[in-house]
CSV table of C-alpha atoms in Angstrom, one decimal:
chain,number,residue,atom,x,y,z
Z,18,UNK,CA,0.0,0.0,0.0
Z,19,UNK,CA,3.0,2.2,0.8
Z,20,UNK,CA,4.1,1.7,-2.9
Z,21,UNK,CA,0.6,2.2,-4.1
Z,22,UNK,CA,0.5,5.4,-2.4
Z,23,UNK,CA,3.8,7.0,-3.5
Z,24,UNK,CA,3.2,6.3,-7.3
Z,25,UNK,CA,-0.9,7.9,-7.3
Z,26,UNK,CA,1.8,10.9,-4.8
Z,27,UNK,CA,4.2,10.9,-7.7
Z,28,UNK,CA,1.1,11.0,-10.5
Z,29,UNK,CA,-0.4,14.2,-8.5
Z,30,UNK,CA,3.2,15.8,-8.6
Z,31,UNK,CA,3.3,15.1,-12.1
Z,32,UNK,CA,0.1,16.7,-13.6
Z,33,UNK,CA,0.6,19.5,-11.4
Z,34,UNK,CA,4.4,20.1,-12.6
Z,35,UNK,CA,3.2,19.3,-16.6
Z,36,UNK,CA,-0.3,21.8,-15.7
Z,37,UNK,CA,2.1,24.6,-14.1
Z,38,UNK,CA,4.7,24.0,-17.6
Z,39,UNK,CA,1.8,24.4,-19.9
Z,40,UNK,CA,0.4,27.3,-18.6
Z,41,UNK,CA,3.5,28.8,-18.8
Z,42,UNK,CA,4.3,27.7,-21.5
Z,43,UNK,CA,1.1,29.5,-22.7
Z,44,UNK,CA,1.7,32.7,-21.0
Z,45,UNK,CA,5.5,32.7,-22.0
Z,46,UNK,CA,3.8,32.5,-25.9
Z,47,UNK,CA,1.7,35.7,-25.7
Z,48,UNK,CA,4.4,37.6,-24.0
Z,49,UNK,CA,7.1,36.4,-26.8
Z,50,UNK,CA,5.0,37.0,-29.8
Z,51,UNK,CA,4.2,40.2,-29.2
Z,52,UNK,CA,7.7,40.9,-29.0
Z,53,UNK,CA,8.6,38.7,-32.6
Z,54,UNK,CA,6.4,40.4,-34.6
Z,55,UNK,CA,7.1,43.5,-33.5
Z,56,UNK,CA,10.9,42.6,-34.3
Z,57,UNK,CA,9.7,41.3,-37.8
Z,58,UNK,CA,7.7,44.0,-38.8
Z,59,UNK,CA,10.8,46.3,-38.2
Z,60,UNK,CA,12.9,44.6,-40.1
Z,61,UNK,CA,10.6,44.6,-42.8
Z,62,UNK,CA,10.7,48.2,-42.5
Z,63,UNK,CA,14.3,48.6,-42.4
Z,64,UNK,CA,14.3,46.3,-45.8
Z,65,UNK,CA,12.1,48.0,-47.8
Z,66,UNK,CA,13.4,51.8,-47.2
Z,67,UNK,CA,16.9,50.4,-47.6
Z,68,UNK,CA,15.9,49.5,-51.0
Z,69,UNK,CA,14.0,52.2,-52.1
Z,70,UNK,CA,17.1,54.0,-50.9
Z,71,UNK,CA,18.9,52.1,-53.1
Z,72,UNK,CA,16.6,51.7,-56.5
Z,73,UNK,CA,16.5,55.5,-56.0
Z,74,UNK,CA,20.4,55.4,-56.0
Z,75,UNK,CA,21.1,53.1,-59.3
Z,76,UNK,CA,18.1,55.1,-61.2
Z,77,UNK,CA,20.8,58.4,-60.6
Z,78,UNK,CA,23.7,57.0,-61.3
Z,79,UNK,CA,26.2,57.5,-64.4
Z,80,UNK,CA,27.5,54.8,-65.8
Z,81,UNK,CA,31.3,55.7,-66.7
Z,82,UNK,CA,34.6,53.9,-68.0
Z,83,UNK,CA,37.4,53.4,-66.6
Z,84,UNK,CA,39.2,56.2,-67.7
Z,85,UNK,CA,36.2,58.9,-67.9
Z,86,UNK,CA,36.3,61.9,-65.7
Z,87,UNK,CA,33.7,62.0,-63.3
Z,88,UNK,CA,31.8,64.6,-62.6
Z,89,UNK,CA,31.3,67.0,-60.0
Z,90,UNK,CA,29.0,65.7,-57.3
Z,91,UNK,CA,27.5,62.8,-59.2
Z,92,UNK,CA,27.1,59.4,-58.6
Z,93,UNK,CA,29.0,57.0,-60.5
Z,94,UNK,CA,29.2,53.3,-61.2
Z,95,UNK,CA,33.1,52.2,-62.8
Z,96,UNK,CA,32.6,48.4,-63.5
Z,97,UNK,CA,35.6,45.9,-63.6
Z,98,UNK,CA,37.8,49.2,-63.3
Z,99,UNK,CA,40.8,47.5,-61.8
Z,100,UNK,CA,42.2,49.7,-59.0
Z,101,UNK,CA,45.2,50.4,-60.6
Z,102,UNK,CA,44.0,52.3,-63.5
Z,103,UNK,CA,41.7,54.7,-61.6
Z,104,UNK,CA,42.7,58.7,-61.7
Z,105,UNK,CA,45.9,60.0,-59.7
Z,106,UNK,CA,45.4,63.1,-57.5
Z,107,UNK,CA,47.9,65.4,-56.0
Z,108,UNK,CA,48.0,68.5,-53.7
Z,109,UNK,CA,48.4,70.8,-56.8
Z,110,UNK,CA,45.4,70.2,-58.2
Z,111,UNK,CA,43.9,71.7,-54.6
Z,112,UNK,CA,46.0,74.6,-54.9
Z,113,UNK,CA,48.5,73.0,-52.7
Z,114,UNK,CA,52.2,73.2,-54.2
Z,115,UNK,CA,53.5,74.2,-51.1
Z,116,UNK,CA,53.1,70.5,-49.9
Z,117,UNK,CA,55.0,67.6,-49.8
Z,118,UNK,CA,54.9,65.8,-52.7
Z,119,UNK,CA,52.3,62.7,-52.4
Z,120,UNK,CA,49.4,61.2,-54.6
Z,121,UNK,CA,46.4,59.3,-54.0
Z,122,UNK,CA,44.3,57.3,-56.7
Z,123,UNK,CA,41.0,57.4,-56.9
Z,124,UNK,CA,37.6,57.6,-58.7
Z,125,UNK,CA,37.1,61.1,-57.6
Z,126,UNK,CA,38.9,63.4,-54.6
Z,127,UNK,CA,37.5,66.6,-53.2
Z,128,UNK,CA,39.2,68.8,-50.1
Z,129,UNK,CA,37.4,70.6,-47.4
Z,130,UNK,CA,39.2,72.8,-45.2
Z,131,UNK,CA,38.4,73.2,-41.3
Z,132,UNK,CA,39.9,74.3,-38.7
Z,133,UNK,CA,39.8,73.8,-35.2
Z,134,UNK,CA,39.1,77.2,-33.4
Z,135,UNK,CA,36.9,78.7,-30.5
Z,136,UNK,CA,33.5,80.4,-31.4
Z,137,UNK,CA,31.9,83.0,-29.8
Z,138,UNK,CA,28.4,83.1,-29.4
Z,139,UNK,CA,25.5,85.7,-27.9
Z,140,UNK,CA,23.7,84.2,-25.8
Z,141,UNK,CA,21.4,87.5,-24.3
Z,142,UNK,CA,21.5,91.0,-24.1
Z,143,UNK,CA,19.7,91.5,-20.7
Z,144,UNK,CA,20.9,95.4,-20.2
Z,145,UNK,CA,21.0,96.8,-23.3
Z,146,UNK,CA,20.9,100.7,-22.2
Z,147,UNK,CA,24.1,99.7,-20.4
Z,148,UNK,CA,26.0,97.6,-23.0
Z,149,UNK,CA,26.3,94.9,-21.4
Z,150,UNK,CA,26.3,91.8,-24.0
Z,151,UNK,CA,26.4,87.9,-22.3
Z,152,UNK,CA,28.7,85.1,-24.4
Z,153,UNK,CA,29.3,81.6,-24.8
Z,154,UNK,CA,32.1,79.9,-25.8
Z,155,UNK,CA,32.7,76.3,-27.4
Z,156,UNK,CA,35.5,74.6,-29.3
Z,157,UNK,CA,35.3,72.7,-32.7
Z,158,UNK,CA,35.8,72.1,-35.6
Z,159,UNK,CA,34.3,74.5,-38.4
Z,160,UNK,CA,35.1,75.5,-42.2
Z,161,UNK,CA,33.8,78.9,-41.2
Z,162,UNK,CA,36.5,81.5,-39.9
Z,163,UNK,CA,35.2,83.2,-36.9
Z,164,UNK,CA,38.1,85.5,-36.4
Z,165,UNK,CA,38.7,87.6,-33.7
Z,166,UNK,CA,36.7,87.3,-30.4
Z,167,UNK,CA,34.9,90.4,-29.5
Z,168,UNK,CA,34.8,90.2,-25.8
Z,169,UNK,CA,38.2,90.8,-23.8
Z,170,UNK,CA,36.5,90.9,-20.6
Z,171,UNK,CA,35.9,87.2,-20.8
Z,172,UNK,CA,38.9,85.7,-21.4
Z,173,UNK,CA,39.0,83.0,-18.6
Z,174,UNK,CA,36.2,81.7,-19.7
Z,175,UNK,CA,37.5,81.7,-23.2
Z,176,UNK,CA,40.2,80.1,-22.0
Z,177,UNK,CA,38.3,77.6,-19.8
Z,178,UNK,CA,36.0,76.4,-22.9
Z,179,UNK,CA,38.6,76.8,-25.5
């Protein structure tokens, strides 16, 4: 009877062990798929603007060969160029002779110029019958000259943001 009475024991523990797994089991399902389709249906998303970006993209582009110049600011396609054969730049064709003398290759180059400075900003004018003009400083990088700062008054905080 002892035997009898562990196994019907064991049975309960069972079918309440398998009863608590399915349930959740069931719960763990509608907390998950929520969660899948919402991962899905973004990268849907991200497929479809990535290719629209990129049928846009081929419908602009010019077709060239290998040795064709491109041109200014377009998009260009050189097939089976091999890497040797594409265009040589230098400094000199920038304007820059005063350079050591190096070269790049290339389908196309272009330079921008920045420098690294500290800009001055306005931030209020609170006493304006007075003169008296509030600033803000920052450093960065910028291909805009702002030349000279116009407040002398402030310069350790100039010096403390720049």
């Amino acid at each position: 009877e002892d035997t009898i009475s562990e196994v019907k024991s064991d049975l309960k523990d069972t079918a309440k062990k398998a009863k608590s797994a399915i349930c959740c089991s069931c719960c763990g399902f509608f907390l998950v798929l929520p969660a899948c389709l919402y991962a899905l249906g973004w990268n849907e998303h991200q497929y479809v603007c990535t290719r629209n970006a990129l049928d846009a993209a081929m419908s602009d582009v010019d077709y060239l060969s290998c040795d064709a110049k491109a041109p200014t600011g377009q998009l260009v396609y050189l097939h089976g160029c091999p890497l040797s054969q594409l265009r040589k730049f230098t400094p000199d064709e920038f304007g820059l002779a005063q350079w050591p003398k190096m070269s790049w290759k290339g389908a196309s180059s272009y330079m921008v110029v920045e420098m690294y400075q500290c800009k001055e900003k306005v931030v209020s004018s609170s006493d304006k019958k007075k003169g008296k003009v509030e600033y803000q400083y920052s450093a960065g990088w910028s291909s805009t000259y702002y030349g000279q700062l116009s407040s002398p008054q402030d310069f350790a905080r100039k010096v403390a943001a720049c």
